[in-house]
Structures are given as structure tokens and as C-alpha cells.
Coordinates of C-alpha atoms in Angstrom, one line a residue:
G916 CA 129.1 56.2 59.0
F917 CA 127.0 54.2 60.6
D918 CA 128.4 53.3 64.4
V919 CA 127.6 51.2 66.9
P920 CA 129.9 50.5 69.8
K921 CA 130.9 46.7 69.1
K922 CA 131.0 45.6 72.3
K923 CA 130.6 41.5 73.5
G924 CA 126.4 39.5 74.2
R925 CA 124.0 40.7 71.8
M926 CA 123.1 43.4 70.1
K927 CA 120.4 45.3 72.2
V928 CA 117.7 47.0 70.5
C929 CA 115.1 49.8 71.2
L930 CA 111.7 49.5 69.2
L931 CA 109.4 52.7 69.2
T932 CA 106.3 52.5 67.3
M933 CA 103.3 53.3 68.2
E934 CA 101.5 50.1 66.7
I935 CA 102.8 46.5 67.1
L936 CA 99.9 45.0 70.1
D937 CA 96.8 43.3 69.3
P938 CA 94.3 44.5 67.0
I939 CA 97.1 46.0 64.8
F940 CA 95.2 47.7 62.4
S941 CA 97.6 49.5 59.1
G942 CA 100.7 48.6 57.4
N943 CA 102.8 50.1 60.7
G944 CA 101.7 47.3 62.5
V945 CA 103.0 44.4 60.0
A946 CA 105.6 45.7 59.4
S947 CA 106.7 46.1 63.0
R948 CA 106.1 43.2 64.0
S949 CA 107.9 41.8 61.1
V950 CA 110.7 43.7 62.0
A951 CA 110.9 43.2 65.8
R952 CA 110.7 39.5 64.2
S953 CA 113.7 40.0 63.2
F954 CA 115.7 41.2 66.1
L955 CA 114.3 38.0 68.1
G956 CA 117.3 35.0 66.8
P957 CA 120.0 35.0 69.8
T958 CA 121.8 38.0 68.3
H959 CA 119.5 40.6 70.1
E960 CA 117.8 41.6 72.7
L961 CA 114.2 43.4 72.1
L962 CA 112.9 46.5 74.2
V963 CA 109.8 47.1 72.4
L964 CA 108.5 51.0 73.7
C965 CA 104.5 51.0 72.0
S966 CA 101.5 51.7 72.6
R967 CA 97.7 50.3 73.2
P968 CA 94.4 50.7 73.7
Q969 CA 93.5 52.4 76.5
G970 CA 90.8 50.0 78.9
T971 CA 92.3 48.1 82.4
H972 CA 95.2 48.6 81.7
D973 CA 97.5 50.5 83.5
Q974 CA 98.4 53.8 82.1
V975 CA 102.0 52.9 81.7
A976 CA 103.1 49.2 82.0
G977 CA 105.3 46.2 81.3
V978 CA 103.6 44.3 77.8
D979 CA 105.8 41.4 78.0
A980 CA 103.3 38.5 77.6
E981 CA 101.2 40.7 74.7
L982 CA 104.1 40.8 73.4
A983 CA 105.1 37.8 73.4
S984 CA 101.9 36.5 72.2
A985 CA 101.8 38.8 69.3
L986 CA 104.6 38.1 67.7
L987 CA 105.1 34.5 68.7
G988 CA 102.3 33.0 69.6
V989 CA 103.3 32.1 73.2
E990 CA 101.5 32.9 76.2
A991 CA 104.6 33.2 78.4
P992 CA 107.6 36.1 78.1
V993 CA 110.3 35.6 76.1
D994 CA 114.1 36.1 78.0
N995 CA 115.3 38.7 75.3
L996 CA 111.9 40.5 74.2
K997 CA 111.0 43.2 76.9
G998 CA 108.3 46.1 76.7
I999 CA 106.3 48.5 78.2
G1000 CA 103.2 49.3 76.5
V1001 CA 100.7 53.1 77.3
A1002 CA 97.3 53.2 76.4
L1003 CA 95.9 55.8 74.0
S1004 CA 92.5 56.8 74.2
R1005 CA 91.9 56.9 70.4
W1006 CA 93.3 53.8 68.5
G1007 CA 92.8 53.2 65.7
R1008 CA 95.0 55.5 64.0
T1009 CA 99.2 56.6 63.2
D1010 CA 98.8 59.8 61.2
R1011 CA 98.4 63.6 62.9
G1012 CA 95.2 63.2 64.4
S1013 CA 96.0 60.0 66.0
A1014 CA 97.2 60.1 70.5
F1015 CA 100.3 60.4 69.8
E1016 CA 101.7 63.5 71.7
E1017 CA 100.2 60.7 74.7
Y1018 CA 102.2 57.8 73.2
A1019 CA 105.3 60.4 74.1
D1020 CA 104.3 62.2 77.4
G1021 CA 103.9 58.0 77.9
L1022 CA 107.2 57.1 77.7
N1023 CA 108.5 60.0 79.6
S1024 CA 106.8 58.5 82.6
D1025 CA 108.5 56.2 85.3
P1026 CA 108.6 53.1 84.0
A1027 CA 109.0 54.3 80.8
I1028 CA 112.5 55.6 81.7
E1029 CA 113.2 52.5 84.4
A1030 CA 113.2 50.3 81.5
I1031 CA 115.4 52.6 79.1
K1032 CA 117.6 53.0 81.5
T1033 CA 118.3 49.1 82.7
F1034 CA 117.6 48.6 78.8
D1035 CA 120.9 49.7 78.1
P1036 CA 120.1 49.9 73.9
D1037 CA 122.8 50.5 71.6
V1038 CA 120.7 51.8 69.5
Y1039 CA 116.7 53.2 68.5
L1040 CA 114.5 52.1 65.9
C1041 CA 112.2 54.3 65.5
V1042 CA 108.8 53.5 62.9
D1043 CA 107.0 56.5 61.6
W1044 CA 108.2 60.2 63.2
T1045 CA 105.5 59.4 66.0
G1046 CA 108.2 56.4 66.8
T1047 CA 111.1 59.8 66.1
N1048 CA 108.5 62.9 68.0
A1049 CA 108.8 60.4 71.6
L1050 CA 112.8 59.7 71.0
R1051 CA 113.3 63.1 70.7
Q1052 CA 110.4 63.5 73.9
L1053 CA 112.5 61.2 75.8
E1054 CA 116.1 62.2 74.9
R1055 CA 115.6 65.8 76.9
N1056 CA 116.0 63.8 80.1
P1057 CA 119.1 63.8 80.9
T1058 CA 119.5 59.9 82.1
V1059 CA 117.9 58.5 79.0
P1060 CA 120.8 57.1 77.6
K1061 CA 121.8 58.9 74.2
R1062 CA 122.8 56.2 71.6
P1063 CA 122.1 56.0 67.4
M1064 CA 118.2 56.2 66.0
L1065 CA 118.0 54.4 62.8
F1066 CA 114.4 56.5 61.1
F1067 CA 112.3 53.3 59.9
C1068 CA 109.5 55.5 58.0
F1069 CA 107.2 52.7 56.9
C1070 CA 104.7 55.2 55.2
V1071 CA 106.1 59.3 53.5
F1072 CA 102.9 61.1 54.9
S1073 CA 103.5 64.1 53.7
A1074 CA 103.5 62.1 50.1
L1075 CA 100.7 60.0 50.6
F1076 CA 98.1 62.0 53.0
S1077 CA 98.9 66.0 52.7
N1078 CA 95.4 66.7 52.3
N1079 CA 95.5 70.1 52.6
D1080 CA 99.1 72.8 53.3
S1081 CA 98.7 72.6 57.5
D1082 CA 99.0 68.8 56.7
N1083 CA 101.8 69.0 54.2
E1084 CA 103.4 71.3 55.7
F1085 CA 103.0 69.0 59.4
Y1086 CA 104.0 66.1 57.3
S1087 CA 107.0 67.5 55.8
K1088 CA 108.8 69.1 59.6
M1089 CA 107.9 65.8 61.7
E1090 CA 109.4 63.4 58.3
G1091 CA 112.1 66.6 58.2
E1092 CA 113.2 66.1 61.4
S1093 CA 113.0 62.2 61.5
M1094 CA 115.4 62.0 58.6
R1095 CA 118.0 64.7 60.0
E1096 CA 118.1 63.2 63.0
S1097 CA 118.4 59.4 62.3
Q1098 CA 122.0 57.3 61.3
R1099 CA 119.8 56.1 58.4
T1100 CA 116.9 56.5 57.0
L1101 CA 114.4 53.1 55.1
V1102 CA 111.6 54.3 53.8
L1103 CA 109.1 51.0 52.8
A1104 CA 105.7 53.2 51.2
A1105 CA 106.7 57.2 49.2
G1106 CA 103.7 57.0 47.4

């Protein structure tokens, strides 16, 4: 069964998603925002490890105010919402051609690792195989807390976007690993 250690205080959820900040471009972003909003009540704290378009931002930096704006329409940071954003060279994709490796590499940096250690999550919630891939890379660092992982599969790429044998093999491997490593899997669009 799904086992999250019981403790006093708010449950701490670490959400890994490539797409949540403006401009969103797919259903992943819409779903990520919806899930994130559901954790912004009095019983949870949320750390979002996300990406954003490259531009005038630091490569890896805090995005508390940007998240508050995107999720709640407020301009100031919110007490139970923190975020780290990785600037990506390619934006507008969440498939194999996305900057998913750049996302994982960016999260494996001192600012992101320090944010995770300070936050000390109870559970990781990974959106699609890109989120589980990033968590897999992070967990190679022995200082990153090991916690249960939930796999939130918005879109089954192996069923919907495998245009050739190479894509099918890649997506089947990534999604299969995600399901095997997770405590629970939720699939929204399977084909």
C-alpha cells in the first residue's frame, strides 16, 4: 500500500513538472496547475520543481512569486508555496524532443538540492515521465531525501505519440520505469 509517514503539521508535497509557469502550452501545464492548486490549502505545503523558458532569468532560481501569480493570480509569494525553476533552451514541448535532460540536470544543482533538503518533503509527485526522470537523477545524490513517489501520468506517450519503433521503445521504457518506481500511478489520457 501507499505509506507516507505520519507526522504533525502540514503534509509536504514536492511536485516535479516541466510545465506550470507561463506560458503554458499543453494539457500537462493545465493539469499541473490544477494539481498544484489542490495542495494550497491549510493542510499542505508545496515545493514545485519546474522549468521555464530561457530568457533574462538565472539558469536555476527561486520562482515563488511567479508560481503565486500563475496559480493564484496574486503578485506576492504565498506562505505554503515555494518553487525552483530551471531555464530551458527549448520550450513548448514535453515529448522526447523536449529539454527533459536539461531540466533534470538543472534540478541536480546546489540551489535545487538545498531547497529540497530544507523543505524535506513527505512525498514526491511527478508529472509524466519527465518528472520521474528528473527525480531519478536527483536521488543519485545521497543528500536528497528518499521519499515515496507518485506518478501522475497526464499523457501516455507510448500509446499516443509513438510514431516509430524508436519512439515506442523510448516512451515504453521511460513510462514503464516510472510506474515500477512509483508507489501509485494515476493516468489521465491513455489513448
